[in-house]
Tab-separated table of C-alpha atoms and ligand atoms in Angstrom:
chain	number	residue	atom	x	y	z
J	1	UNK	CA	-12.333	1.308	26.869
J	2	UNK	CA	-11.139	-0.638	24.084
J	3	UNK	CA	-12.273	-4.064	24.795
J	4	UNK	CA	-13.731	-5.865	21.822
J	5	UNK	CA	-11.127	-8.174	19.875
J	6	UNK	CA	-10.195	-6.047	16.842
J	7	UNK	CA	-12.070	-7.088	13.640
J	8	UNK	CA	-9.570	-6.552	10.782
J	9	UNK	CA	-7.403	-9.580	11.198
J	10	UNK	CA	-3.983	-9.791	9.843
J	11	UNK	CA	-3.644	-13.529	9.882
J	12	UNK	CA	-3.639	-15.398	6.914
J	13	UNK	CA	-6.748	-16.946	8.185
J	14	UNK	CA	-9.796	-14.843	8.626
J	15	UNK	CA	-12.734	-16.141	10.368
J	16	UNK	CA	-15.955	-16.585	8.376
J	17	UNK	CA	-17.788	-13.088	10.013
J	18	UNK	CA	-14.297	-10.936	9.195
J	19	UNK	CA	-13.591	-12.485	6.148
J	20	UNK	CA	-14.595	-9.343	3.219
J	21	UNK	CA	-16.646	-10.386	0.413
J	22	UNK	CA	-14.520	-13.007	-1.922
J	23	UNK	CA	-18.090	-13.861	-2.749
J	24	UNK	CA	-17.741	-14.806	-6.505
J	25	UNK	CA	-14.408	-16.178	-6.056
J	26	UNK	CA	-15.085	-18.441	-3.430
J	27	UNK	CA	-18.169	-20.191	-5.513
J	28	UNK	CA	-16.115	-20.085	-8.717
J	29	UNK	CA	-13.450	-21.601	-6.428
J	30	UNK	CA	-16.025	-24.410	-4.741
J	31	UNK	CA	-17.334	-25.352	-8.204
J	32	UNK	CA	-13.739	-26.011	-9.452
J	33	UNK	CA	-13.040	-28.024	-6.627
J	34	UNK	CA	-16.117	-30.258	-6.820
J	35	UNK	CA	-16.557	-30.634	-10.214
J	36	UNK	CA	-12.669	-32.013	-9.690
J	37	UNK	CA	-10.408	-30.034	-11.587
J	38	UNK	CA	-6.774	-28.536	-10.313
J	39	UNK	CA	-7.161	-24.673	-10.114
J	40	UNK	CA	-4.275	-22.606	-10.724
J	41	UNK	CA	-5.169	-19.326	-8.832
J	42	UNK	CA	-2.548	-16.516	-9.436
J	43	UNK	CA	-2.800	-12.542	-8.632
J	44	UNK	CA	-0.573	-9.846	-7.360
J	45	UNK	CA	0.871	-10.086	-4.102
J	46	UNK	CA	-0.888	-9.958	-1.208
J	47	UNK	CA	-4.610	-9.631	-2.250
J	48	UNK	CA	-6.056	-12.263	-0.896
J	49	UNK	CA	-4.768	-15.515	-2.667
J	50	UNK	CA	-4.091	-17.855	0.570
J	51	UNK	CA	-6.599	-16.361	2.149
J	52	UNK	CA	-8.956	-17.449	-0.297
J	53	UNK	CA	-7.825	-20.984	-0.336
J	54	UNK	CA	-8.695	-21.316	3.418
J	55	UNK	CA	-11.820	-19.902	3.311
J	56	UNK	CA	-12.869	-22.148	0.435
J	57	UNK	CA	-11.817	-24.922	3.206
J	58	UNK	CA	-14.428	-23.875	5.577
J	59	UNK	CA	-17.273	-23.719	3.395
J	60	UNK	CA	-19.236	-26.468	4.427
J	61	UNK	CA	-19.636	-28.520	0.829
J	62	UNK	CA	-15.777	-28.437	0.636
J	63	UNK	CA	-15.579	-28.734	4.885
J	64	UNK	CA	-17.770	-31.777	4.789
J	65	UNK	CA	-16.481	-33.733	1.829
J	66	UNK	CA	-12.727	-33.202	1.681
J	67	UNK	CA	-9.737	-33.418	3.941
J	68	UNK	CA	-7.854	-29.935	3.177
J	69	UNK	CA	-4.026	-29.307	3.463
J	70	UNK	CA	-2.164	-26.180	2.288
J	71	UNK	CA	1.403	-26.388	2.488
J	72	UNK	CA	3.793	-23.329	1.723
J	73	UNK	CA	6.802	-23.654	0.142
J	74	UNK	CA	7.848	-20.709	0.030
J	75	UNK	CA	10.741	-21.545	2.325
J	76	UNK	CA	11.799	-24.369	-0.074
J	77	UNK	CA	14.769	-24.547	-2.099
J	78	UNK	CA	14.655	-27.993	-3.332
J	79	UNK	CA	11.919	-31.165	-3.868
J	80	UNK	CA	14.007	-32.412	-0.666
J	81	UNK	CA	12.714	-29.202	1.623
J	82	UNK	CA	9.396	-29.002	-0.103
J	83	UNK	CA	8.830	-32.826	0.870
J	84	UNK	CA	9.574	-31.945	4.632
J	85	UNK	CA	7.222	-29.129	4.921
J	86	UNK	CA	4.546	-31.026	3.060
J	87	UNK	CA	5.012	-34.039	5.559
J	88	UNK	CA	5.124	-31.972	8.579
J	89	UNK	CA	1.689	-30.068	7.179
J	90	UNK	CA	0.131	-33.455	6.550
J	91	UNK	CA	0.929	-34.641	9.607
J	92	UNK	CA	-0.203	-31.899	11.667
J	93	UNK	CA	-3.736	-31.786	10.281
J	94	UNK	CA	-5.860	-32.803	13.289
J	95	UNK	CA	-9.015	-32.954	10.650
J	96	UNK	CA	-8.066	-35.960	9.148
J	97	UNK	CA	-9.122	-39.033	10.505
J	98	UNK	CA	-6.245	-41.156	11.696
J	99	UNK	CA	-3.246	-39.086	9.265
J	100	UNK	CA	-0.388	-39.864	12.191
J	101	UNK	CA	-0.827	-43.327	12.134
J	102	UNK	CA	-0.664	-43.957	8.490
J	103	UNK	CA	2.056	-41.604	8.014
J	104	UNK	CA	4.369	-43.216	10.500
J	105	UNK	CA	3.240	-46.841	9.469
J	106	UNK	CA	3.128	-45.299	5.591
J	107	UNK	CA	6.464	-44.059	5.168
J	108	UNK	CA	9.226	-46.551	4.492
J	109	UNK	CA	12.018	-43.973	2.899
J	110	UNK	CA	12.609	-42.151	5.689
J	111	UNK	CA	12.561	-42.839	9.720
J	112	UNK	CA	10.302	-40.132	10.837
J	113	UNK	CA	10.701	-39.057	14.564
J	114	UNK	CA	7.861	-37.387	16.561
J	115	UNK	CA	8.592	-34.471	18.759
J	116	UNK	CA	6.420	-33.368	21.145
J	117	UNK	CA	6.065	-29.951	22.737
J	118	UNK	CA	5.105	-29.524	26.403
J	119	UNK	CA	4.230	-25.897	25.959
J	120	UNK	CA	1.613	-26.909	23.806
J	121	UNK	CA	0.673	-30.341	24.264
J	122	UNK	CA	1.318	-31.233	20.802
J	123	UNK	CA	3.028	-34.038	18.631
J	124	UNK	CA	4.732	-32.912	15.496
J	125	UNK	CA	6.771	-34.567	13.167
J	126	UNK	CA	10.224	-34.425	13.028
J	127	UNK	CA	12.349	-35.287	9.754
J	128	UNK	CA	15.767	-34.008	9.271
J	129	UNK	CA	16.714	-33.377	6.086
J	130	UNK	CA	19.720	-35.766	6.203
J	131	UNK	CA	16.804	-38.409	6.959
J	132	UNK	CA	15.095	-37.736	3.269
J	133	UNK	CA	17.651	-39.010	1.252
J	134	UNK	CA	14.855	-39.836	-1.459
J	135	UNK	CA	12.776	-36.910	-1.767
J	136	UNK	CA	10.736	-38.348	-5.209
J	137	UNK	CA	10.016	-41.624	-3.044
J	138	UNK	CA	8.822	-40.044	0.413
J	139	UNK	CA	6.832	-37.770	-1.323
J	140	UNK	CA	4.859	-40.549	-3.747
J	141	UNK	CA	4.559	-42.133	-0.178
J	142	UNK	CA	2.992	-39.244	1.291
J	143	UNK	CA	0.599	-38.941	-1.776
J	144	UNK	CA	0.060	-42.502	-1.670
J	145	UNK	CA	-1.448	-41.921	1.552
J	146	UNK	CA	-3.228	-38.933	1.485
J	147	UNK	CA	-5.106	-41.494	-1.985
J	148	UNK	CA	-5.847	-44.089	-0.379
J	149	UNK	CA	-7.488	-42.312	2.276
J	150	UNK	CA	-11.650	-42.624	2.018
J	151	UNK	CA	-12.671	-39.281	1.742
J	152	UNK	CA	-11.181	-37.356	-0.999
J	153	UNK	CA	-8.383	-34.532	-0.410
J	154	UNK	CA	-6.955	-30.947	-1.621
J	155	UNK	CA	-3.649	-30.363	-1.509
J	156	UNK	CA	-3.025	-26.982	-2.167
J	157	UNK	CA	0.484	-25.622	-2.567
J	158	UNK	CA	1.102	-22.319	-2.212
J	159	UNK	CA	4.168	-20.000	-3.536
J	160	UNK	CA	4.316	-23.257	-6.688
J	161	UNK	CA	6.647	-21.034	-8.425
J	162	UNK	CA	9.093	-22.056	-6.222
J	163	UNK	CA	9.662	-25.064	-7.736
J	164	UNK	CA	11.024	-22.929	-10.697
J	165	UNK	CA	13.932	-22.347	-8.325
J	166	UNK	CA	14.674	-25.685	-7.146
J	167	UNK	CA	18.042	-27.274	-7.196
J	168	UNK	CA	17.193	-30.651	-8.618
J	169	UNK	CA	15.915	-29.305	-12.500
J	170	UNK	CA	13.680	-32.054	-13.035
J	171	UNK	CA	11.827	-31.051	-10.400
J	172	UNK	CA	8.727	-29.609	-12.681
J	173	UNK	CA	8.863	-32.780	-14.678
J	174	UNK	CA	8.495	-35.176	-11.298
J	175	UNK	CA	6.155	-33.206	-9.928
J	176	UNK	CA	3.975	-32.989	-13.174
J	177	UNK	CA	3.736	-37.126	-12.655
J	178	UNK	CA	3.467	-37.695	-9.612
J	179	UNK	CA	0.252	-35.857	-8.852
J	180	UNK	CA	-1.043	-37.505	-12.082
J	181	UNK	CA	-0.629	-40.871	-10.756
J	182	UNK	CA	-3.548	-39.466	-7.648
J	183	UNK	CA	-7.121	-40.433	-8.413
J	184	UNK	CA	-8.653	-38.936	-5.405
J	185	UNK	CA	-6.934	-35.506	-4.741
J	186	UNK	CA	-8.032	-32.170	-6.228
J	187	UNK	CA	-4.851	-29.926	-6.463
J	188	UNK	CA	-4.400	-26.481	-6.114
J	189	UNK	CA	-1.139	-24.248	-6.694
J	190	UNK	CA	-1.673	-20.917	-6.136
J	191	UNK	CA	1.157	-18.330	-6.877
J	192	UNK	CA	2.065	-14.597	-7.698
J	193	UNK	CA	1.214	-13.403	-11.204
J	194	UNK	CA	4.712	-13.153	-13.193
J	195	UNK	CA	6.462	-14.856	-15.655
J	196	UNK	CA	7.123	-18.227	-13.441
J	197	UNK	CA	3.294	-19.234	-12.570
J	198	UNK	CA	2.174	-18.477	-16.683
J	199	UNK	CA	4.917	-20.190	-18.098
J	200	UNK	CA	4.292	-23.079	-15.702
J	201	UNK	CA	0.686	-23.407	-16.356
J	202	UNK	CA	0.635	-21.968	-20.341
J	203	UNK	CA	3.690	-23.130	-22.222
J	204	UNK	CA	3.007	-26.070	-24.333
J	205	UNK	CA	6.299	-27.405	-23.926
J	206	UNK	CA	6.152	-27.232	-19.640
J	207	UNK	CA	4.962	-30.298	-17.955
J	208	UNK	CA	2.139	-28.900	-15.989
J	209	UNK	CA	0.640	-27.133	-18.989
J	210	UNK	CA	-2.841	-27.099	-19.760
J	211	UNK	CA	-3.269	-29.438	-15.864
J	212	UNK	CA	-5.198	-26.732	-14.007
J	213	UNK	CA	-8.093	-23.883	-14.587
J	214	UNK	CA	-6.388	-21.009	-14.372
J	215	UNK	CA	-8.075	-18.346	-12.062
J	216	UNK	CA	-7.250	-14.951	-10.699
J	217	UNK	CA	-8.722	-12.757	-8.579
J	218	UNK	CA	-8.465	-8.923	-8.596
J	219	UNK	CA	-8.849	-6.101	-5.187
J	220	UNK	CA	-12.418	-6.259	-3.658
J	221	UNK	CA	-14.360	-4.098	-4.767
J	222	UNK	CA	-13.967	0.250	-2.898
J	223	UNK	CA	-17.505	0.582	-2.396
J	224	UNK	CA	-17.676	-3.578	-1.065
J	225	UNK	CA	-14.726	-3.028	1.339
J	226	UNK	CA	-16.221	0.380	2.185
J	227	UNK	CA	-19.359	-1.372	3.471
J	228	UNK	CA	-17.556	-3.934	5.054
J	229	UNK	CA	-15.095	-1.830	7.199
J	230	UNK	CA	-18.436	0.357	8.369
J	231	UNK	CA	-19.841	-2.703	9.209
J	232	UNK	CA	-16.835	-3.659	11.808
J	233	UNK	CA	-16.439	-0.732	13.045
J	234	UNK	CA	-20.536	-0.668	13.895
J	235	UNK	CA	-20.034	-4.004	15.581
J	236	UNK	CA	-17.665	-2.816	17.828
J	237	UNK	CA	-19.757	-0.097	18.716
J	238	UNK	CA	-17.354	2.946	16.776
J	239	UNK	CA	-17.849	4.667	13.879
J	240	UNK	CA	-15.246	5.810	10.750
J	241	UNK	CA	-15.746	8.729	8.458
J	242	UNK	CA	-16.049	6.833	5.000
J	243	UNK	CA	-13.979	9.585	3.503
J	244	UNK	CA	-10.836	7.920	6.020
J	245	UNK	CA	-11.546	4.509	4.118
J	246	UNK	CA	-11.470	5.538	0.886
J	247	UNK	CA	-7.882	7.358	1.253
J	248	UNK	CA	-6.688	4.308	2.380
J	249	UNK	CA	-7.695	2.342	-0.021
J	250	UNK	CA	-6.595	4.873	-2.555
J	251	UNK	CA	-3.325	5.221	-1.213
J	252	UNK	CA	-2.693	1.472	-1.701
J	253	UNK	CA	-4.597	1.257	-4.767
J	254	UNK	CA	-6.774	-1.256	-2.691
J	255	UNK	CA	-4.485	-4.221	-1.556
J	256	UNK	CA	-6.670	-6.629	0.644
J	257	UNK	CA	-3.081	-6.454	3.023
J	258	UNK	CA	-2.975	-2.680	3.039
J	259	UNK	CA	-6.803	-2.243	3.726
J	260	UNK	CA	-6.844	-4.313	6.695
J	261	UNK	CA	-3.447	-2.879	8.119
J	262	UNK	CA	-5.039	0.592	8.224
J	263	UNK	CA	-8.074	-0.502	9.182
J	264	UNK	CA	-7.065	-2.455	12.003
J	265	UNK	CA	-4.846	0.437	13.032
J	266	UNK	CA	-7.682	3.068	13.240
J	267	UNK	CA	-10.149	0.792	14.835
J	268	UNK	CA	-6.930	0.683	17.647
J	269	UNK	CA	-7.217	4.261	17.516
J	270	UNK	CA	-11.054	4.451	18.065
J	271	UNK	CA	-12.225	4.686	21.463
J	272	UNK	CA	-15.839	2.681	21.942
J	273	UNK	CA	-18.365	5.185	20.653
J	274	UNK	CA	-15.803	7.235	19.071
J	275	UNK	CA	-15.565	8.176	15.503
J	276	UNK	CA	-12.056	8.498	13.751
J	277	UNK	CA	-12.099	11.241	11.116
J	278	UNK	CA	-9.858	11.586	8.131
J	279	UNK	CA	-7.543	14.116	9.696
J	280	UNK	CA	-6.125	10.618	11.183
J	281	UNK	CA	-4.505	9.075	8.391
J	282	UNK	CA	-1.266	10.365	9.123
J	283	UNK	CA	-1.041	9.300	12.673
J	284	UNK	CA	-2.861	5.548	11.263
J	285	UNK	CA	0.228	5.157	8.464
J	286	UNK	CA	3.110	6.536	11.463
J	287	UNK	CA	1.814	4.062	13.499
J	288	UNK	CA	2.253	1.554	11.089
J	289	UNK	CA	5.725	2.483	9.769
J	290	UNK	CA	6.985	3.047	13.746
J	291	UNK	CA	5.663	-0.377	14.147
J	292	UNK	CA	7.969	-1.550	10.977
J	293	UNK	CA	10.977	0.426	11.936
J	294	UNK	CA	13.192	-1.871	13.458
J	295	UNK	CA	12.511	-5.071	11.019
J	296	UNK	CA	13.241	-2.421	7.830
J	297	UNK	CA	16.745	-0.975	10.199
J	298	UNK	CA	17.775	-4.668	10.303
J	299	UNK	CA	16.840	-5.468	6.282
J	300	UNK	CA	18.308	-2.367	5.004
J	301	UNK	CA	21.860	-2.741	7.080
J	302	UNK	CA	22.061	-5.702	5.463
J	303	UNK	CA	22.347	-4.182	1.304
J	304	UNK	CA	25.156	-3.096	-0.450
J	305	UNK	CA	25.876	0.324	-0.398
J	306	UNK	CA	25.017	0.124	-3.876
J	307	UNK	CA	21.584	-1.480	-3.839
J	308	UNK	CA	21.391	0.563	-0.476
J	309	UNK	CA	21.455	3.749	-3.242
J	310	UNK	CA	19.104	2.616	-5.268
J	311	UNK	CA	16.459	1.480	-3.071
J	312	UNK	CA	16.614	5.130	-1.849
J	313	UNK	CA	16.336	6.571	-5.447
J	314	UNK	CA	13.522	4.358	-6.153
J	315	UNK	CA	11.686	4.796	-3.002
J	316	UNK	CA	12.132	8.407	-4.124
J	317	UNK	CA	10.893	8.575	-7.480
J	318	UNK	CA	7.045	8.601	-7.633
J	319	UNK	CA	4.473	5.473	-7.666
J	320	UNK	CA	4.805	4.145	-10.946
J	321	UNK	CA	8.098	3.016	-10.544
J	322	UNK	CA	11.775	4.109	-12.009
J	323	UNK	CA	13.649	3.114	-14.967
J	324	UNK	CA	16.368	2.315	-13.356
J	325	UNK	CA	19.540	1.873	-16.301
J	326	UNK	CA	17.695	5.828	-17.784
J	327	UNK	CA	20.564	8.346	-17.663
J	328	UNK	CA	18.390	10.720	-16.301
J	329	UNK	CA	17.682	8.635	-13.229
J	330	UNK	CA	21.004	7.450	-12.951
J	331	UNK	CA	22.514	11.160	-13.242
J	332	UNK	CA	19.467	12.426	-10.730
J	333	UNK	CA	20.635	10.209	-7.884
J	334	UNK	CA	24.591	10.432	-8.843
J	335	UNK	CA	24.448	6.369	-9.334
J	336	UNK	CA	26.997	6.316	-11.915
J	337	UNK	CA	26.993	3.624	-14.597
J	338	UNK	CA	24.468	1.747	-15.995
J	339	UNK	CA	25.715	-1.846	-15.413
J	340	UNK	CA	26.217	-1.362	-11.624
J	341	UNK	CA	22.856	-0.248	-11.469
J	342	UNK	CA	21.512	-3.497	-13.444
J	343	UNK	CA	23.549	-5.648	-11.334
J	344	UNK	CA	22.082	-4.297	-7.947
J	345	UNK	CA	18.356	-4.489	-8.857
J	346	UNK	CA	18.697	-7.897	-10.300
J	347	UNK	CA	19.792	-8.970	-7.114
J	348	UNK	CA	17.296	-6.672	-5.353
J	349	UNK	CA	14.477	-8.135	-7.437
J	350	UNK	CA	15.365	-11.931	-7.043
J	351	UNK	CA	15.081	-11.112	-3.199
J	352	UNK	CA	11.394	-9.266	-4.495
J	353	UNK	CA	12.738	-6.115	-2.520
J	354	UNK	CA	11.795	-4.291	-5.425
J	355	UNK	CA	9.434	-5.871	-8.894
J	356	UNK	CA	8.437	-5.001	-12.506
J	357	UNK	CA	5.852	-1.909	-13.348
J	358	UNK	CA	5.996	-2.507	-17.393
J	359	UNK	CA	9.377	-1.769	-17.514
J	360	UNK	CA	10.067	-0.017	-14.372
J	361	UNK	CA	11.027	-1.290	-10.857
J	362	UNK	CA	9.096	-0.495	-7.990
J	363	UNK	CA	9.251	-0.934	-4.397
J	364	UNK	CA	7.802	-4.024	-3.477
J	365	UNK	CA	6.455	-3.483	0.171
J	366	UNK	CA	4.898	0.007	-0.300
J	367	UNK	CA	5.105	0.240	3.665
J	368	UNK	CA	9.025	-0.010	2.936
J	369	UNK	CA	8.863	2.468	0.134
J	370	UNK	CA	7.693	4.953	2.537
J	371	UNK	CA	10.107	4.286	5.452
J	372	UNK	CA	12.622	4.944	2.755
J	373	UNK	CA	11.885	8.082	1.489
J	374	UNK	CA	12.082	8.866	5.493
J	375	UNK	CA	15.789	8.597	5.659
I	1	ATP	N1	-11.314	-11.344	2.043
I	1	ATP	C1	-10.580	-10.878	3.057
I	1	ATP	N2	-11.141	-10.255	4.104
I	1	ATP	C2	-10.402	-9.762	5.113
I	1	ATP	N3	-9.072	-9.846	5.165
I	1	ATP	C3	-8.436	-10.466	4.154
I	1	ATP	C4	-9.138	-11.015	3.052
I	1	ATP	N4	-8.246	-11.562	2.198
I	1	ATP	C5	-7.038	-11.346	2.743
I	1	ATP	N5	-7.141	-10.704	3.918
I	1	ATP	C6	-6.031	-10.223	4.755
I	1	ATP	O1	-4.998	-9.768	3.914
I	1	ATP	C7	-3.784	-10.418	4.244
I	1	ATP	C8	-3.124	-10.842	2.946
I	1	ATP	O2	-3.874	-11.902	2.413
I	1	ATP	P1	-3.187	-13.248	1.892
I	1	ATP	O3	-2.045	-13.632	2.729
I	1	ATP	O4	-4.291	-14.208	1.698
I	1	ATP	O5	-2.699	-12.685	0.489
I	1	ATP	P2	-1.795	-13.396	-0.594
I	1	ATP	O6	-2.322	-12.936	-1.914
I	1	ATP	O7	-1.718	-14.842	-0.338
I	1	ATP	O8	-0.406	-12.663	-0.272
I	1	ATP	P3	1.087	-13.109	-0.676
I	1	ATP	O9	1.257	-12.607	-2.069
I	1	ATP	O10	1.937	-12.360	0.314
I	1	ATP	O11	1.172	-14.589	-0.549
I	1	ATP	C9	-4.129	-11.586	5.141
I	1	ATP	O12	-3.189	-11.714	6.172
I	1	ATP	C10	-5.471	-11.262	5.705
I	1	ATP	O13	-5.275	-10.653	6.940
I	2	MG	MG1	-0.107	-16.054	0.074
């Protein structure tokens, strides 16, 4: 029977006893914090970034002596959206110590409403966006709070190259001052290495330059997250061939995301004192694209035939990517002219469908890539 909770999680949190190694990263991260400087934390996508952040929140020297938000703004398009998710995130942090009653006796620019859910038994807030109709001014209020409250705080917003994107375009500017004016919050803004996060943080002419330590972290370690995969699969009483690990981790040149979708895969493969051998990769990675198949159907009907066509000549090419305006690739896949071809993966990349190897394009989601080259 297979009746131990799987240990690989694929949450963005990870309990303290799942969580891999990070061990550097998190102290480097903890001193930061304490010693009271914003970090700037960029890497590639999905190594580990946000996880990071909320394990540095449950170390007990941060747990103890901070309250912690992280808000996401990913999903933001403008200061207005990015001040409703950051109010909503404030306000649903059950850690600190009376936060609903100062933020509905703390805001005075907008009405907020609270909503409560019977399935769960919880209050949240609710504020339409019609209700901000001064985004700078709720969110100073919301700061205001969150400094005047008597332990200290760290904010940490995640995806900050968002704001890059923003309608209003003094967005950068705003933001740059308002979090100047707090005395008692540590901020962190964590993003995906590129052009956006570096020439926030390392222009001299951009507001927030030279505001925050700029940190990065890199994949853990093969022979770290060799150990630690062993270890879980011990502890649920299985066992894995190490040669199995290490293809998987080569395949996806070691992505923290990758790792622990495999992973958690074979241990659902493993039958309690069973051992899952290398010969299983193949079934491991079906599983995982079967499991992907209908999200990717719905994505992909959604292209132009066009970009449809060139995802599929990428996906096709090998790992390093494609130039994608070469003759020779546009003449090996029949794409015709260059400038159709530059028009589709601009729009491809701004959606991050596909992103910059030097000066090729690759598939972003590797998973994808491979569902691709299916069709
Ligand atoms: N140290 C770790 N130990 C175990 N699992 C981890 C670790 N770090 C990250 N993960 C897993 O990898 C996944 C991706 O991590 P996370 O979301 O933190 O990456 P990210 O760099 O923020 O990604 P993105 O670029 O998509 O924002 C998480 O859902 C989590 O399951
Ligand atoms: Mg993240």
């Amino acid at each position: 029977m297979k009746n131990t909770r799987n240990p690989f999680i694929l949450t963005p949190f990870v309990p303290k006893q799942y969580f891999c190694d990070r061990e550097n990263e998190t102290t480097q991260l903890c001193k930061h914090i304490l010693n009271g400087r914003n970090v700037a934390l960029f890497a590639k996508r999905r190594l580990g970034k946000t996880g990071l952040i909320r394990h540095c929140f449950e170390q007990d020297e941060i747990k103890n002596a901070f309250n912690t938000f992280l808000v996401d703004i990913y999903p933001a398009g403008s200061l207005k959206e990015m001040t409703s998710l950051f109010a909503k995130e404030v306000f649903s942090n059950s850690k600190a110590p009376g936060i609903q009653d100062k933020i509905l006796r703390g805001l005075k620019s907008v009405q907020p409403k609270i909503a409560y859910n019977e399935l769960t038994s919880t209050y949240s807030l609710s504020i339409g966006m019609g209700d901000i109709v001064q985004p700078e001014k709720t969110l100073e209020e919301i700061l205001s709070i969150i400094d005047g409250m008597k332990k200290p705080s760290i904010v940490a917003i995640d995806e900050f190259q968002k704001i890059r994107d923003f309608q209003e375009k003094n967005a950068e500017a705003y933001l740059r001052t308002a979090f100047q004016k707090c005395k008692n919050i540590v901020f962190l803004f964590t993003g995906s290495i590129g052009h956006s996060m570096n020439n926030i943080f390392k222009s001299p002419d951009k507001p927030f330059y030279n505001s925050a330590v700029m940190m990065t972290i890199n994949v853990i370690d093969r022979d770290v997250y060799k150990d630690f995969a062993l270890k879980m699969f011990h502890s649920g009483e299985r066992d894995i061939e190490e040669a199995l690990i290490e293809k998987c981790y080569d395949y996806f040149d070691g992505v923290t995301w990758y790792n622990q979708l495999m992973m958690n895969e074979a241990y659902a493969q493993t039958d309690k004192g069973g051992t899952i051998s290398i010969e299983a990769f193949d079934s491991i990675y079906e599983a995982i694209i079967a499991q992907q198949a209908f999200s990717y159907q719905e994505l992909f009907s959604r292209f132009s035939s066009k970009q449809k066509q060139l995802l599929l000549a990428i996906a096709r090419e090998d790992k390093e990517g494609a130039m994608v305006t070469s003759q020779a690739f546009l003449q090996k896949y029949g794409l015709g002219g260059a400038s159709s071809s530059q028009t589709a993966a601009i729009a491809l990349k701004k959606g991050n469908y596909i992103s910059d190897n030097g000066n090729k394009k690759q598939i972003t989601d590797l998973i994808f890539r491979d569902w691709l080259k299916k069709l």
